[in-house]
PDB file of C-alpha atoms in Angstrom:
ATOM      1  CA  MET A1423     139.335 -24.378 119.280  1.00  0.00           C
ATOM      2  CA  VAL A1424     138.458 -25.752 115.789  1.00  0.00           C
ATOM      3  CA  ALA A1425     138.991 -24.042 112.452  1.00  0.00           C
ATOM      4  CA  ARG A1426     136.002 -23.351 110.260  1.00  0.00           C
ATOM      5  CA  ARG A1427     135.929 -25.098 106.857  1.00  0.00           C
ATOM      6  CA  ALA A1428     134.833 -23.294 103.706  1.00  0.00           C
ATOM      7  CA  ALA A1429     131.525 -24.678 102.415  1.00  0.00           C
ATOM      8  CA  SER A1430     131.206 -26.355  98.959  1.00  0.00           C
ATOM      9  CA  ALA A1431     128.223 -27.725  97.117  1.00  0.00           C
ATOM     10  CA  LEU A1432     129.124 -31.286  98.210  1.00  0.00           C
ATOM     11  CA  THR A1433     129.767 -30.454 101.868  1.00  0.00           C
ATOM     12  CA  VAL A1434     127.626 -32.249 104.397  1.00  0.00           C
ATOM     13  CA  ARG A1435     126.100 -29.837 106.918  1.00  0.00           C
ATOM     14  CA  VAL A1436     126.258 -31.051 110.500  1.00  0.00           C
ATOM     15  CA  PHE A1437     124.892 -29.642 113.703  1.00  0.00           C
ATOM     16  CA  ILE A1438     126.939 -30.116 116.892  1.00  0.00           C
ATOM     17  CA  ASP A1439     125.073 -30.043 120.229  1.00  0.00           C
ATOM     18  CA  THR A1440     126.339 -28.215 123.265  1.00  0.00           C
ATOM     19  CA  ASN A1441     127.433 -31.217 125.212  1.00  0.00           C
ATOM     20  CA  LEU A1442     130.162 -32.092 122.756  1.00  0.00           C
ATOM     21  CA  TRP A1443     131.709 -28.622 122.975  1.00  0.00           C
ATOM     22  CA  VAL A1444     131.582 -28.846 126.735  1.00  0.00           C
ATOM     23  CA  TYR A1445     133.462 -32.117 126.711  1.00  0.00           C
ATOM     24  CA  ARG A1446     136.078 -30.516 124.513  1.00  0.00           C
ATOM     25  CA  LEU A1447     136.741 -27.807 127.088  1.00  0.00           C
ATOM     26  CA  ASP A1448     136.302 -29.917 130.202  1.00  0.00           C
ATOM     27  CA  GLN A1449     139.815 -30.796 131.420  1.00  0.00           C
ATOM     28  CA  ARG A1450     138.551 -32.924 134.302  1.00  0.00           C
ATOM     29  CA  GLU A1451     138.352 -35.808 131.785  1.00  0.00           C
ATOM     30  CA  VAL A1452     141.530 -35.293 129.730  1.00  0.00           C
ATOM     31  CA  ASP A1453     141.189 -38.402 127.553  1.00  0.00           C
ATOM     32  CA  LYS A1454     137.616 -37.583 126.574  1.00  0.00           C
ATOM     33  CA  SER A1455     138.560 -33.899 125.972  1.00  0.00           C
ATOM     34  CA  ARG A1456     141.487 -34.927 123.743  1.00  0.00           C
ATOM     35  CA  TRP A1457     139.382 -37.474 121.829  1.00  0.00           C
ATOM     36  CA  ILE A1458     136.530 -34.988 121.240  1.00  0.00           C
ATOM     37  CA  GLY A1459     139.110 -32.314 120.144  1.00  0.00           C
ATOM     38  CA  GLN A1460     140.519 -34.650 117.492  1.00  0.00           C
ATOM     39  CA  TRP A1461     137.003 -35.711 116.420  1.00  0.00           C
ATOM     40  CA  LEU A1462     135.944 -32.027 116.084  1.00  0.00           C
ATOM     41  CA  ARG A1463     138.929 -31.203 113.956  1.00  0.00           C
ATOM     42  CA  GLN A1464     138.176 -34.105 111.691  1.00  0.00           C
ATOM     43  CA  ILE A1465     134.558 -33.035 111.429  1.00  0.00           C
ATOM     44  CA  ALA A1466     135.422 -29.425 110.711  1.00  0.00           C
ATOM     45  CA  ASN A1467     137.840 -30.558 107.954  1.00  0.00           C
ATOM     46  CA  GLU A1468     135.204 -32.747 106.296  1.00  0.00           C
ATOM     47  CA  HIS A1469     131.905 -30.972 106.917  1.00  0.00           C
ATOM     48  CA  GLU A1470     130.198 -27.623 107.464  1.00  0.00           C
ATOM     49  CA  ILE A1471     129.453 -27.129 111.126  1.00  0.00           C
ATOM     50  CA  VAL A1472     126.265 -25.439 112.289  1.00  0.00           C
ATOM     51  CA  ILE A1473     125.301 -24.435 115.868  1.00  0.00           C
ATOM     52  CA  SER A1474     122.560 -22.226 117.285  1.00  0.00           C
ATOM     53  CA  THR A1475     122.312 -19.359 119.701  1.00  0.00           C
ATOM     54  CA  GLN A1476     121.031 -21.917 122.161  1.00  0.00           C
ATOM     55  CA  VAL A1477     124.400 -23.715 121.924  1.00  0.00           C
ATOM     56  CA  LEU A1478     126.279 -20.537 122.701  1.00  0.00           C
ATOM     57  CA  ILE A1479     123.938 -19.709 125.633  1.00  0.00           C
ATOM     58  CA  GLU A1480     124.146 -23.190 127.151  1.00  0.00           C
ATOM     59  CA  LEU A1481     127.912 -23.337 126.661  1.00  0.00           C
ATOM     60  CA  ARG A1482     128.409 -20.067 128.440  1.00  0.00           C
ATOM     61  CA  ALA A1483     126.237 -21.183 131.331  1.00  0.00           C
ATOM     62  CA  VAL A1484     128.278 -24.369 131.753  1.00  0.00           C
ATOM     63  CA  LEU A1485     131.641 -22.688 131.511  1.00  0.00           C
ATOM     64  CA  THR A1486     130.862 -20.031 134.045  1.00  0.00           C
ATOM     65  CA  ARG A1487     128.585 -21.909 136.490  1.00  0.00           C
ATOM     66  CA  LYS A1488     129.158 -25.625 136.272  1.00  0.00           C
ATOM     67  CA  PHE A1489     132.881 -25.987 135.632  1.00  0.00           C
ATOM     68  CA  GLU A1490     135.013 -26.358 138.729  1.00  0.00           C
ATOM     69  CA  PRO A1491     136.802 -24.056 138.660  1.00  0.00           C
ATOM     70  CA  ALA A1492     134.779 -21.875 136.323  1.00  0.00           C
ATOM     71  CA  LEU A1493     136.492 -20.492 133.237  1.00  0.00           C
ATOM     72  CA  SER A1494     137.623 -16.913 133.442  1.00  0.00           C
ATOM     73  CA  ALA A1495     135.839 -14.170 131.497  1.00  0.00           C
ATOM     74  CA  GLN A1496     138.702 -14.134 128.971  1.00  0.00           C
ATOM     75  CA  GLU A1497     138.621 -17.990 128.545  1.00  0.00           C
ATOM     76  CA  THR A1498     134.864 -17.915 128.090  1.00  0.00           C
ATOM     77  CA  ARG A1499     135.121 -15.125 125.623  1.00  0.00           C
ATOM     78  CA  VAL A1500     137.666 -17.048 123.535  1.00  0.00           C
ATOM     79  CA  ALA A1501     135.466 -20.110 123.542  1.00  0.00           C
ATOM     80  CA  LEU A1502     132.379 -18.309 122.524  1.00  0.00           C
ATOM     81  CA  HIS A1503     134.214 -16.347 119.763  1.00  0.00           C
ATOM     82  CA  ALA A1504     135.645 -19.630 118.410  1.00  0.00           C
ATOM     83  CA  LEU A1505     132.161 -21.145 118.114  1.00  0.00           C
ATOM     84  CA  ALA A1506     130.672 -17.953 116.716  1.00  0.00           C
ATOM     85  CA  GLN A1507     132.882 -18.520 113.631  1.00  0.00           C
ATOM     86  CA  PHE A1508     130.624 -21.315 112.543  1.00  0.00           C
ATOM     87  CA  GLU A1509     127.192 -20.783 111.054  1.00  0.00           C
ATOM     88  CA  VAL A1510     124.997 -19.800 113.992  1.00  0.00           C
ATOM     89  CA  VAL A1511     121.195 -20.278 113.728  1.00  0.00           C
ATOM     90  CA  ALA A1512     119.265 -17.635 115.631  1.00  0.00           C
ATOM     91  CA  THR A1513     116.533 -18.892 117.915  1.00  0.00           C
ATOM     92  CA  ASP A1514     113.713 -16.714 116.669  1.00  0.00           C
ATOM     93  CA  ALA A1515     109.906 -16.822 117.139  1.00  0.00           C
ATOM     94  CA  ASN A1516     109.367 -19.135 114.177  1.00  0.00           C
ATOM     95  CA  LEU A1517     112.013 -21.595 115.353  1.00  0.00           C
ATOM     96  CA  VAL A1518     110.328 -21.657 118.816  1.00  0.00           C
ATOM     97  CA  LEU A1519     106.879 -22.228 117.337  1.00  0.00           C
ATOM     98  CA  ASP A1520     108.118 -25.045 115.065  1.00  0.00           C
ATOM     99  CA  ALA A1521     110.108 -26.580 117.915  1.00  0.00           C
ATOM    100  CA  ASN A1522     106.905 -26.654 119.959  1.00  0.00           C
ATOM    101  CA  GLU A1523     105.253 -28.697 117.218  1.00  0.00           C
ATOM    102  CA  LEU A1524     108.263 -30.989 116.914  1.00  0.00           C
ATOM    103  CA  ALA A1525     108.362 -31.498 120.699  1.00  0.00           C
ATOM    104  CA  ASN A1526     104.760 -32.586 120.703  1.00  0.00           C
ATOM    105  CA  ALA A1527     104.959 -34.725 117.569  1.00  0.00           C
ATOM    106  CA  GLU A1528     108.185 -36.550 118.524  1.00  0.00           C
ATOM    107  CA  GLN A1529     107.877 -36.614 122.315  1.00  0.00           C
ATOM    108  CA  LEU A1530     111.052 -34.534 122.753  1.00  0.00           C
ATOM    109  CA  SER A1531     112.113 -32.401 125.684  1.00  0.00           C
ATOM    110  CA  TRP A1532     111.773 -28.695 125.028  1.00  0.00           C
ATOM    111  CA  PHE A1533     115.455 -27.980 124.657  1.00  0.00           C
ATOM    112  CA  ASP A1534     116.159 -31.015 122.533  1.00  0.00           C
ATOM    113  CA  ALA A1535     113.313 -29.919 120.251  1.00  0.00           C
ATOM    114  CA  LEU A1536     114.857 -26.479 119.886  1.00  0.00           C
ATOM    115  CA  ILE A1537     118.222 -28.054 118.917  1.00  0.00           C
ATOM    116  CA  ALA A1538     116.575 -30.543 116.467  1.00  0.00           C
ATOM    117  CA  GLU A1539     114.478 -27.739 114.883  1.00  0.00           C
ATOM    118  CA  ALA A1540     117.595 -25.574 114.397  1.00  0.00           C
ATOM    119  CA  ALA A1541     119.305 -28.452 112.715  1.00  0.00           C
ATOM    120  CA  LEU A1542     116.299 -29.183 110.478  1.00  0.00           C
ATOM    121  CA  ARG A1543     115.797 -25.623 109.389  1.00  0.00           C
ATOM    122  CA  THR A1544     119.459 -25.284 108.292  1.00  0.00           C
ATOM    123  CA  ARG A1545     119.174 -28.574 106.349  1.00  0.00           C
ATOM    124  CA  CYS A1546     121.765 -30.389 108.297  1.00  0.00           C
ATOM    125  CA  GLU A1547     122.075 -34.078 107.536  1.00  0.00           C
ATOM    126  CA  ILE A1548     123.502 -35.105 110.860  1.00  0.00           C
ATOM    127  CA  LEU A1549     122.863 -33.875 114.415  1.00  0.00           C
ATOM    128  CA  TYR A1550     125.751 -34.948 116.651  1.00  0.00           C
ATOM    129  CA  SER A1551     124.649 -35.239 120.259  1.00  0.00           C
ATOM    130  CA  GLU A1552     124.495 -37.618 123.177  1.00  0.00           C
ATOM    131  CA  ASP A1553     121.092 -36.336 124.270  1.00  0.00           C
ATOM    132  CA  PHE A1554     119.067 -38.136 121.478  1.00  0.00           C
ATOM    133  CA  SER A1555     118.744 -41.762 120.618  1.00  0.00           C
ATOM    134  CA  HIS A1556     121.641 -42.742 118.282  1.00  0.00           C
ATOM    135  CA  GLY A1557     120.272 -43.601 114.834  1.00  0.00           C
ATOM    136  CA  ARG A1558     116.960 -41.848 115.351  1.00  0.00           C
ATOM    137  CA  THR A1559     115.847 -39.715 112.372  1.00  0.00           C
ATOM    138  CA  PHE A1560     113.637 -36.619 111.947  1.00  0.00           C
ATOM    139  CA  GLY A1561     112.974 -36.528 108.254  1.00  0.00           C
ATOM    140  CA  GLU A1562     116.354 -36.195 106.477  1.00  0.00           C
ATOM    141  CA  LEU A1563     118.158 -35.461 109.795  1.00  0.00           C
ATOM    142  CA  ALA A1564     120.032 -38.397 111.375  1.00  0.00           C
ATOM    143  CA  ILE A1565     121.108 -38.459 114.971  1.00  0.00           C
ATOM    144  CA  CYS A1566     124.618 -39.612 115.723  1.00  0.00           C
ATOM    145  CA  ASN A1567     126.308 -40.011 119.132  1.00  0.00           C
ATOM    146  CA  PRO A1568     130.068 -39.845 118.499  1.00  0.00           C
ATOM    147  CA  LEU A1569     130.800 -40.863 122.042  1.00  0.00           C
ATOM    148  CA  LEU A1570     129.680 -44.350 121.130  1.00  0.00           C
ATOM    149  CA  GLU A1571     132.617 -44.474 118.765  1.00  0.00           C
ATOM    150  CA  MET A1572     134.939 -43.288 121.500  1.00  0.00           C
ATOM    151  CA  GLN A1573     133.670 -45.982 123.902  1.00  0.00           C
ATOM    152  CA  GLY A1574     134.050 -48.623 121.217  1.00  0.00           C
ATOM    153  CA  LYS A1575     137.735 -47.625 120.725  1.00  0.00           C
ATOM    154  CA  ALA A1576     138.246 -47.855 124.507  1.00  0.00           C
ATOM    155  CA  GLN A1577     137.119 -51.491 124.624  1.00  0.00           C
TER     156      GLN A1577
END
């Protein structure tokens, strides 16, 4: 899907939310899938990508239950293995407890708080997602919606 980049001291760590991986694999919108694929390759070449177990779980659910037609077991396995090559943050008890505090403090939905907390605890500088307000920050973590760039190019 996207090749993993070797980390260096100057590499920016970025967290990529589930929805962007879904768009990459969703062939119902070919132009969006193609654009996201190119964008992900560029990000992988320039930055260190981080995801969480939550991203893998959500992606599997979408690929096998929401896609029409659903991906086969083999296609799903390939997609999950490709993402597992990146740094994967485990959703452990401490992450859940900290995400609960973040959800309350920042008025976030539960699953958004889990994603944001995973990005924060791995010292990511950017969280790429369409589920948060573009430009919002949580400490040193900046939210960026790359689909806004795609929409700008389409105009």
